[in-house]
Amino acid sequence: VFADRGTWVLGGPDVLYSDTDASGRTKMHRDLDRFEGKRTVALAWSSQSISGPVLPTDLVPVALVSLHEELRPDVGTTIAFLLRQGIAIKVVSGDDPRTAADVATRVGIDASFALDARTLPDDAAEFCAAVERTTVFGRVTPDEKRRIIAALRENGHVVAMTGDGVNDVPALKQSDVGIAMGSGSQASRSVADLVLLDSAFTAVPSILGEGRRVIANVERVANLFVTKTVYAALLAVVVGALAVPYPFYLRQLTIVSSLTIGIPSFFLAFSKGAARARPKFLRRISQVTLPAGGAISGGTLAVYAIATWIVHAPCERSSKTGARDHRKRVHCG
């Protein structure tokens, strides 16, 4: 606002103006057709002052500024990878829906379902349904971004949100995984779970792969440890119930644990490659470890029974009292 030159406003043309002439289109809107798909802002003048968030009613178009979005070199490859992984990608932008749809199409995202967020329904159920079927949102306010993330989570999705501005902070906090750009605002970096220091979206596939590898290796190692636990527990219960000597010495258990737990788990922790992470971790672990632990304990007891009651092999129990080592040999069976 200038004292001697009136009020100047810069913003989205569809926000500043509405169709007013008899044909339903102003000259401003006719000119916009030449810039469809590009980020376009209008410069307008008014003799009125601005009071609060209400725009002047006599805005006069002065100029259109059209900007072409420059895509990062590998963003198309990254988007294609994420789509192949079964990840649904939605574009949530404060720009005009046509601009957002044009950018989405250029990177390989289906933009056939583009929507102006100002037309989203107020009803919660209808809002969730609209969010589910829409892939590109335009003219989204910070609070609407948060509502969109909340609706996706309510629909059963695990949601990751990328953003770099202060207006993205509510959505980053609402999402399951907030990803901020290193070149973004301090506020977005503070609330995000991950920060891309080089601001390159192409790092997301490697992040996804590393996360899957860690989860898969935890599951592999868990299978090993829980199998050994099940086996040892069943063996202890059976030995205690039958009141027979334990089949192993402590020194033997050390060797067994090294060969079956220590060394294998070390190499499993560095395994490469992993499938997509899945839910129901405990159920999958149980389906592997209970049968495996039962089979190992059953085999151990079977060999022990054959050795003691059929072959009549001797067993030796050792105990140490003070500084003296007492050993006695007994025949089992």
CSV table of C-alpha atoms in Angstrom, one decimal:
chain,number,residue,atom,x,y,z
A,1,VAL,CA,0.0,0.0,0.0
A,2,PHE,CA,1.5,3.3,-1.1
A,3,ALA,CA,0.2,6.7,0.0
A,4,ASP,CA,0.3,8.2,-3.5
A,5,ARG,CA,0.1,5.1,-5.7
A,6,GLY,CA,-2.8,3.1,-4.2
A,7,THR,CA,-2.7,-0.6,-3.3
A,8,TRP,CA,-0.9,-3.3,-5.3
A,9,VAL,CA,-1.7,-7.0,-5.0
A,10,LEU,CA,0.3,-10.0,-6.3
A,11,GLY,CA,-1.3,-13.4,-6.2
A,12,GLY,CA,-3.0,-16.3,-8.0
A,13,PRO,CA,-5.4,-14.9,-10.7
A,14,ASP,CA,-8.1,-17.4,-9.8
A,15,VAL,CA,-7.9,-16.1,-6.2
A,16,LEU,CA,-8.0,-12.4,-7.0
A,17,TYR,CA,-10.6,-12.5,-9.7
A,18,SER,CA,-13.9,-14.1,-10.7
A,19,ASP,CA,-15.7,-14.2,-14.1
A,20,THR,CA,-17.8,-11.0,-14.4
A,21,ASP,CA,-18.5,-10.1,-18.0
A,22,ALA,CA,-21.5,-11.3,-20.1
A,23,SER,CA,-19.5,-14.1,-21.8
A,24,GLY,CA,-18.5,-15.4,-18.4
A,25,ARG,CA,-14.9,-14.7,-18.9
A,26,THR,CA,-12.8,-11.6,-18.3
A,27,LYS,CA,-9.8,-10.6,-20.4
A,28,MET,CA,-7.6,-11.8,-17.5
A,29,HIS,CA,-9.1,-15.3,-17.7
A,30,ARG,CA,-8.7,-15.4,-21.5
A,31,ASP,CA,-5.1,-14.5,-21.2
A,32,LEU,CA,-4.6,-17.3,-18.6
A,33,ASP,CA,-5.3,-19.9,-21.2
A,34,ARG,CA,-2.0,-19.2,-22.8
A,35,PHE,CA,-0.2,-20.1,-19.5
A,36,GLU,CA,-2.2,-23.1,-18.5
A,37,GLY,CA,-0.1,-25.6,-16.6
A,38,LYS,CA,2.5,-23.0,-15.5
A,39,ARG,CA,2.7,-21.2,-12.2
A,40,THR,CA,1.0,-17.8,-12.9
A,41,VAL,CA,0.5,-14.9,-10.6
A,42,ALA,CA,-1.4,-11.7,-11.3
A,43,LEU,CA,-0.4,-8.1,-10.5
A,44,ALA,CA,-3.4,-5.9,-9.8
A,45,TRP,CA,-4.0,-2.3,-8.6
A,46,SER,CA,-6.7,-0.8,-6.4
A,47,SER,CA,-7.5,2.6,-5.1
A,48,GLN,CA,-8.8,1.1,-1.9
A,49,SER,CA,-6.8,0.2,1.2
A,50,ILE,CA,-6.6,-3.3,2.5
A,51,SER,CA,-8.2,-3.9,5.9
A,52,GLY,CA,-7.6,-7.4,7.3
A,53,PRO,CA,-7.7,-10.5,5.0
A,54,VAL,CA,-10.4,-9.0,2.7
A,55,LEU,CA,-9.2,-8.0,-0.8
A,56,PRO,CA,-10.3,-4.7,-2.4
A,57,THR,CA,-13.3,-5.0,-4.7
A,58,ASP,CA,-12.0,-2.8,-7.5
A,59,LEU,CA,-8.9,-4.7,-8.4
A,60,VAL,CA,-7.7,-3.7,-11.9
A,61,PRO,CA,-5.4,-6.3,-13.7
A,62,VAL,CA,-2.0,-4.8,-14.6
A,63,ALA,CA,0.2,-7.8,-15.6
A,64,LEU,CA,0.5,-11.6,-15.6
A,65,VAL,CA,3.7,-13.2,-14.5
A,66,SER,CA,4.2,-16.8,-15.7
A,67,LEU,CA,6.8,-19.1,-14.2
A,68,HIS,CA,7.9,-22.5,-15.6
A,69,GLU,CA,8.6,-25.2,-13.1
A,70,GLU,CA,12.0,-26.7,-13.5
A,71,LEU,CA,12.1,-30.4,-12.4
A,72,ARG,CA,15.1,-32.0,-10.8
A,73,PRO,CA,17.0,-34.4,-13.2
A,74,ASP,CA,16.2,-37.7,-11.5
A,75,VAL,CA,12.8,-37.0,-10.0
A,76,GLY,CA,11.0,-39.0,-12.8
A,77,THR,CA,13.1,-42.1,-12.0
A,78,THR,CA,12.4,-41.7,-8.3
A,79,ILE,CA,8.6,-41.4,-8.8
A,80,ALA,CA,8.6,-44.4,-11.1
A,81,PHE,CA,10.5,-46.5,-8.5
A,82,LEU,CA,8.0,-45.5,-5.7
A,83,LEU,CA,5.1,-46.4,-7.9
A,84,ARG,CA,6.5,-49.8,-8.7
A,85,GLN,CA,6.8,-50.4,-5.0
A,86,GLY,CA,3.1,-50.0,-4.6
A,87,ILE,CA,3.3,-46.5,-3.0
A,88,ALA,CA,0.5,-44.1,-3.8
A,89,ILE,CA,1.7,-40.6,-4.5
A,90,LYS,CA,-0.4,-37.6,-4.0
A,91,VAL,CA,0.5,-34.0,-4.8
A,92,VAL,CA,-0.7,-31.5,-2.3
A,93,SER,CA,0.0,-27.9,-3.4
A,94,GLY,CA,-1.0,-24.4,-2.7
A,95,ASP,CA,-0.7,-23.6,-6.5
A,96,ASP,CA,-3.5,-23.7,-9.0
A,97,PRO,CA,-4.7,-27.3,-9.5
A,98,ARG,CA,-3.9,-27.1,-13.2
A,99,THR,CA,-0.3,-26.1,-12.5
A,100,ALA,CA,0.1,-28.9,-9.9
A,101,ALA,CA,-1.5,-31.4,-12.4
A,102,ASP,CA,0.9,-30.4,-15.2
A,103,VAL,CA,3.9,-30.9,-12.9
A,104,ALA,CA,2.5,-34.2,-11.7
A,105,THR,CA,2.0,-35.4,-15.3
A,106,ARG,CA,5.5,-34.5,-16.3
A,107,VAL,CA,7.0,-36.7,-13.5
A,108,GLY,CA,4.7,-39.7,-14.2
A,109,ILE,CA,1.9,-39.2,-11.7
A,110,ASP,CA,-1.6,-39.8,-12.9
A,111,ALA,CA,-3.2,-36.3,-12.7
A,112,SER,CA,-6.6,-37.3,-14.1
A,113,PHE,CA,-8.1,-36.7,-10.6
A,114,ALA,CA,-7.0,-33.1,-9.9
A,115,LEU,CA,-9.1,-31.1,-7.4
A,116,ASP,CA,-9.3,-27.6,-6.1
A,117,ALA,CA,-9.1,-28.0,-2.3
A,118,ARG,CA,-11.6,-25.2,-1.8
A,119,THR,CA,-14.3,-27.5,-3.2
A,120,LEU,CA,-13.6,-30.3,-0.7
A,121,PRO,CA,-16.7,-31.3,1.3
A,122,ASP,CA,-17.1,-30.5,5.0
A,123,ASP,CA,-18.6,-33.8,5.9
A,124,ALA,CA,-16.0,-36.1,7.3
A,125,ALA,CA,-17.0,-39.3,5.4
A,126,GLU,CA,-17.3,-37.4,2.1
A,127,PHE,CA,-14.0,-35.7,2.8
A,128,CYS,CA,-12.2,-39.0,3.3
A,129,ALA,CA,-13.7,-40.4,0.2
A,130,ALA,CA,-12.7,-37.4,-1.9
A,131,VAL,CA,-9.1,-37.6,-0.5
A,132,GLU,CA,-8.9,-41.3,-1.3
A,133,ARG,CA,-9.8,-40.9,-5.0
A,134,THR,CA,-7.9,-37.6,-5.7
A,135,THR,CA,-4.2,-37.6,-6.7
A,136,VAL,CA,-3.6,-33.9,-7.2
A,137,PHE,CA,-4.8,-31.2,-4.8
A,138,GLY,CA,-4.5,-27.5,-5.6
A,139,ARG,CA,-5.1,-24.3,-3.6
A,140,VAL,CA,-4.5,-26.2,-0.3
A,141,THR,CA,-4.2,-24.3,2.9
A,142,PRO,CA,-1.9,-25.5,5.8
A,143,ASP,CA,-4.9,-26.7,7.8
A,144,GLU,CA,-6.3,-28.5,4.8
A,145,LYS,CA,-2.9,-30.3,4.3
A,146,ARG,CA,-3.2,-31.5,7.9
A,147,ARG,CA,-6.8,-32.7,7.3
A,148,ILE,CA,-5.8,-34.5,4.1
A,149,ILE,CA,-3.0,-36.4,6.0
A,150,ALA,CA,-5.4,-37.2,8.8
A,151,ALA,CA,-8.0,-38.5,6.3
A,152,LEU,CA,-5.4,-40.8,4.6
A,153,ARG,CA,-4.4,-42.2,7.9
A,154,GLU,CA,-8.0,-42.7,8.9
A,155,ASN,CA,-8.4,-44.6,5.6
A,156,GLY,CA,-5.8,-47.1,6.8
A,157,HIS,CA,-2.7,-45.7,5.0
A,158,VAL,CA,0.8,-45.2,6.4
A,159,VAL,CA,1.5,-41.7,5.3
A,160,ALA,CA,4.9,-40.0,4.6
A,161,MET,CA,4.8,-36.3,3.9
A,162,THR,CA,7.5,-34.2,2.3
A,163,GLY,CA,7.7,-30.4,2.7
A,164,ASP,CA,10.0,-27.5,3.2
A,165,GLY,CA,8.0,-24.5,4.4
A,166,VAL,CA,6.3,-23.3,7.5
A,167,ASN,CA,2.9,-24.0,5.9
A,168,ASP,CA,3.9,-27.7,5.8
A,169,VAL,CA,4.5,-28.0,9.5
A,170,PRO,CA,1.0,-29.1,10.6
A,171,ALA,CA,1.0,-31.8,7.9
A,172,LEU,CA,4.5,-33.0,8.8
A,173,LYS,CA,3.5,-33.4,12.4
A,174,GLN,CA,0.3,-35.2,11.4
A,175,SER,CA,2.0,-37.7,9.1
A,176,ASP,CA,3.6,-41.0,10.2
A,177,VAL,CA,6.9,-40.0,8.6
A,178,GLY,CA,7.7,-36.3,8.1
A,179,ILE,CA,10.5,-35.6,5.6
A,180,ALA,CA,11.9,-32.1,5.4
A,181,MET,CA,14.3,-30.6,2.9
A,182,GLY,CA,17.6,-29.4,4.2
A,183,SER,CA,17.1,-26.1,2.3
A,184,GLY,CA,13.7,-25.6,3.9
A,185,SER,CA,12.6,-23.6,6.9
A,186,GLN,CA,13.9,-24.2,10.4
A,187,ALA,CA,10.4,-25.0,11.6
A,188,SER,CA,9.9,-27.8,9.0
A,189,ARG,CA,13.3,-29.3,9.8
A,190,SER,CA,12.6,-29.2,13.6
A,191,VAL,CA,9.3,-31.2,13.4
A,192,ALA,CA,10.4,-33.7,10.7
A,193,ASP,CA,11.5,-37.2,11.3
A,194,LEU,CA,13.9,-37.2,8.4
A,195,VAL,CA,15.8,-34.2,6.9
A,196,LEU,CA,17.3,-34.6,3.4
A,197,LEU,CA,20.4,-32.5,3.9
A,198,ASP,CA,21.1,-32.1,0.1
A,199,SER,CA,17.3,-31.4,-0.5
A,200,ALA,CA,17.3,-34.2,-3.1
A,201,PHE,CA,14.1,-36.3,-3.3
A,202,THR,CA,16.2,-38.9,-5.1
A,203,ALA,CA,17.5,-40.0,-1.7
A,204,VAL,CA,14.1,-41.4,-0.8
A,205,PRO,CA,14.6,-44.8,-2.5
A,206,SER,CA,17.8,-45.4,-0.7
A,207,ILE,CA,16.1,-44.5,2.6
A,208,LEU,CA,13.3,-46.9,1.8
A,209,GLY,CA,15.8,-49.6,1.0
A,210,GLU,CA,17.8,-49.1,4.1
A,211,GLY,CA,14.7,-49.2,6.3
A,212,ARG,CA,13.5,-52.4,4.7
A,213,ARG,CA,16.9,-54.0,5.1
A,214,VAL,CA,17.0,-53.1,8.8
A,215,ILE,CA,13.5,-54.4,9.4
A,216,ALA,CA,14.2,-57.6,7.5
A,217,ASN,CA,17.5,-58.3,9.3
A,218,VAL,CA,15.8,-57.8,12.7
A,219,GLU,CA,13.2,-60.4,11.6
A,220,ARG,CA,15.9,-62.8,10.5
A,221,VAL,CA,17.9,-62.4,13.7
A,222,ALA,CA,14.7,-62.7,15.7
A,223,ASN,CA,13.8,-65.9,14.0
A,224,LEU,CA,17.2,-67.3,15.1
A,225,PHE,CA,17.1,-66.1,18.7
A,226,VAL,CA,13.4,-67.0,19.3
A,227,THR,CA,13.9,-70.5,17.8
A,228,LYS,CA,16.8,-71.1,20.2
A,229,THR,CA,14.7,-69.8,23.1
A,230,VAL,CA,11.7,-72.1,22.2
A,231,TYR,CA,14.1,-75.0,21.9
A,232,ALA,CA,15.8,-74.4,25.2
A,233,ALA,CA,12.5,-73.8,27.0
A,234,LEU,CA,10.9,-77.0,25.7
A,235,LEU,CA,14.1,-78.9,26.5
A,236,ALA,CA,14.1,-77.6,30.1
A,237,VAL,CA,10.4,-78.4,30.6
A,238,VAL,CA,10.7,-82.0,29.3
A,239,VAL,CA,13.9,-82.7,31.3
A,240,GLY,CA,12.3,-81.3,34.5
A,241,ALA,CA,9.1,-83.2,34.0
A,242,LEU,CA,10.8,-86.5,33.3
A,243,ALA,CA,13.5,-86.0,36.0
A,244,VAL,CA,16.3,-87.0,33.8
A,245,PRO,CA,19.8,-85.4,33.6
A,246,TYR,CA,20.1,-82.4,31.3
A,247,PRO,CA,21.6,-83.6,27.9
A,248,PHE,CA,24.3,-80.9,27.7
A,249,TYR,CA,27.2,-79.6,29.8
A,250,LEU,CA,27.7,-75.9,30.1
A,251,ARG,CA,30.9,-76.1,28.1
A,252,GLN,CA,28.9,-77.8,25.3
A,253,LEU,CA,26.2,-75.1,25.4
A,254,THR,CA,28.9,-72.5,24.9
A,255,ILE,CA,29.9,-74.1,21.7
A,256,VAL,CA,26.3,-74.7,20.6
A,257,SER,CA,25.4,-71.1,21.2
A,258,SER,CA,28.4,-69.8,19.3
A,259,LEU,CA,27.7,-71.9,16.3
A,260,THR,CA,23.9,-71.5,16.3
A,261,ILE,CA,23.4,-67.9,17.6
A,262,GLY,CA,26.6,-65.8,17.9
A,263,ILE,CA,28.2,-66.3,14.5
A,264,PRO,CA,25.1,-66.7,12.3
A,265,SER,CA,23.4,-63.6,13.9
A,266,PHE,CA,26.5,-61.5,13.2
A,267,PHE,CA,26.4,-62.2,9.5
A,268,LEU,CA,22.6,-62.0,9.3
A,269,ALA,CA,22.7,-58.5,10.6
A,270,PHE,CA,24.6,-57.4,7.5
A,271,SER,CA,22.4,-59.2,5.0
A,272,LYS,CA,21.6,-57.1,1.9
A,273,GLY,CA,18.3,-56.9,0.1
A,274,ALA,CA,14.8,-57.0,1.5
A,275,ALA,CA,11.3,-57.3,0.5
A,276,ARG,CA,8.6,-54.8,1.3
A,277,ALA,CA,8.0,-54.5,5.1
A,278,ARG,CA,4.8,-56.2,6.2
A,279,PRO,CA,2.7,-56.0,9.4
A,280,LYS,CA,2.0,-58.9,11.9
A,281,PHE,CA,5.7,-59.3,12.8
A,282,LEU,CA,4.9,-61.5,15.9
A,283,ARG,CA,2.7,-63.8,14.0
A,284,ARG,CA,5.3,-64.4,11.3
A,285,ILE,CA,8.0,-65.0,14.0
A,286,SER,CA,5.7,-67.5,15.8
A,287,GLN,CA,4.9,-69.4,12.6
A,288,VAL,CA,8.7,-70.0,12.1
A,289,THR,CA,10.1,-70.3,15.5
A,290,LEU,CA,7.5,-72.6,17.3
A,291,PRO,CA,7.7,-75.4,14.7
A,292,ALA,CA,11.5,-75.0,14.3
A,293,GLY,CA,12.2,-74.9,18.1
A,294,GLY,CA,9.9,-77.9,18.7
A,295,ALA,CA,11.6,-79.9,16.0
A,296,ILE,CA,15.1,-79.2,17.3
A,297,SER,CA,14.1,-80.0,20.9
A,298,GLY,CA,12.4,-83.2,19.8
A,299,GLY,CA,15.4,-84.2,17.8
A,300,THR,CA,17.7,-83.5,20.7
A,301,LEU,CA,15.6,-85.5,23.1
A,302,ALA,CA,15.4,-88.4,20.6
A,303,VAL,CA,19.1,-88.6,20.2
A,304,TYR,CA,19.6,-88.3,23.9
A,305,ALA,CA,17.1,-91.2,24.5
A,306,ILE,CA,18.8,-93.4,22.0
A,307,ALA,CA,22.2,-92.7,23.4
A,308,THR,CA,21.3,-93.3,27.0
A,309,TRP,CA,18.6,-96.0,27.0
A,310,ILE,CA,19.4,-98.0,23.9
A,311,VAL,CA,23.1,-97.6,23.3
A,312,HIS,CA,23.8,-97.2,27.1
A,313,ALA,CA,26.4,-94.5,26.5
A,314,PRO,CA,28.0,-93.1,29.7
A,315,CYS,CA,27.5,-89.5,30.7
A,316,GLU,CA,29.6,-87.4,33.0
A,317,ARG,CA,28.5,-84.7,35.4
A,318,SER,CA,31.0,-82.2,36.7
A,319,SER,CA,30.8,-79.9,39.7
A,320,LYS,CA,33.3,-77.7,41.3
A,321,THR,CA,33.5,-77.1,45.1
A,322,GLY,CA,35.9,-74.5,46.3
A,323,ALA,CA,39.3,-75.0,44.7
A,324,ARG,CA,38.8,-78.7,44.1
A,325,ASP,CA,37.2,-80.2,41.1
A,326,HIS,CA,35.2,-83.3,41.8
A,327,ARG,CA,34.2,-85.5,38.9
A,328,LYS,CA,32.3,-88.8,38.9
A,329,ARG,CA,31.2,-90.9,36.1
A,330,VAL,CA,27.7,-92.3,36.2
A,331,HIS,CA,25.8,-94.5,33.7
A,332,CYS,CA,22.5,-93.1,32.5
A,333,GLY,CA,19.7,-95.5,31.8
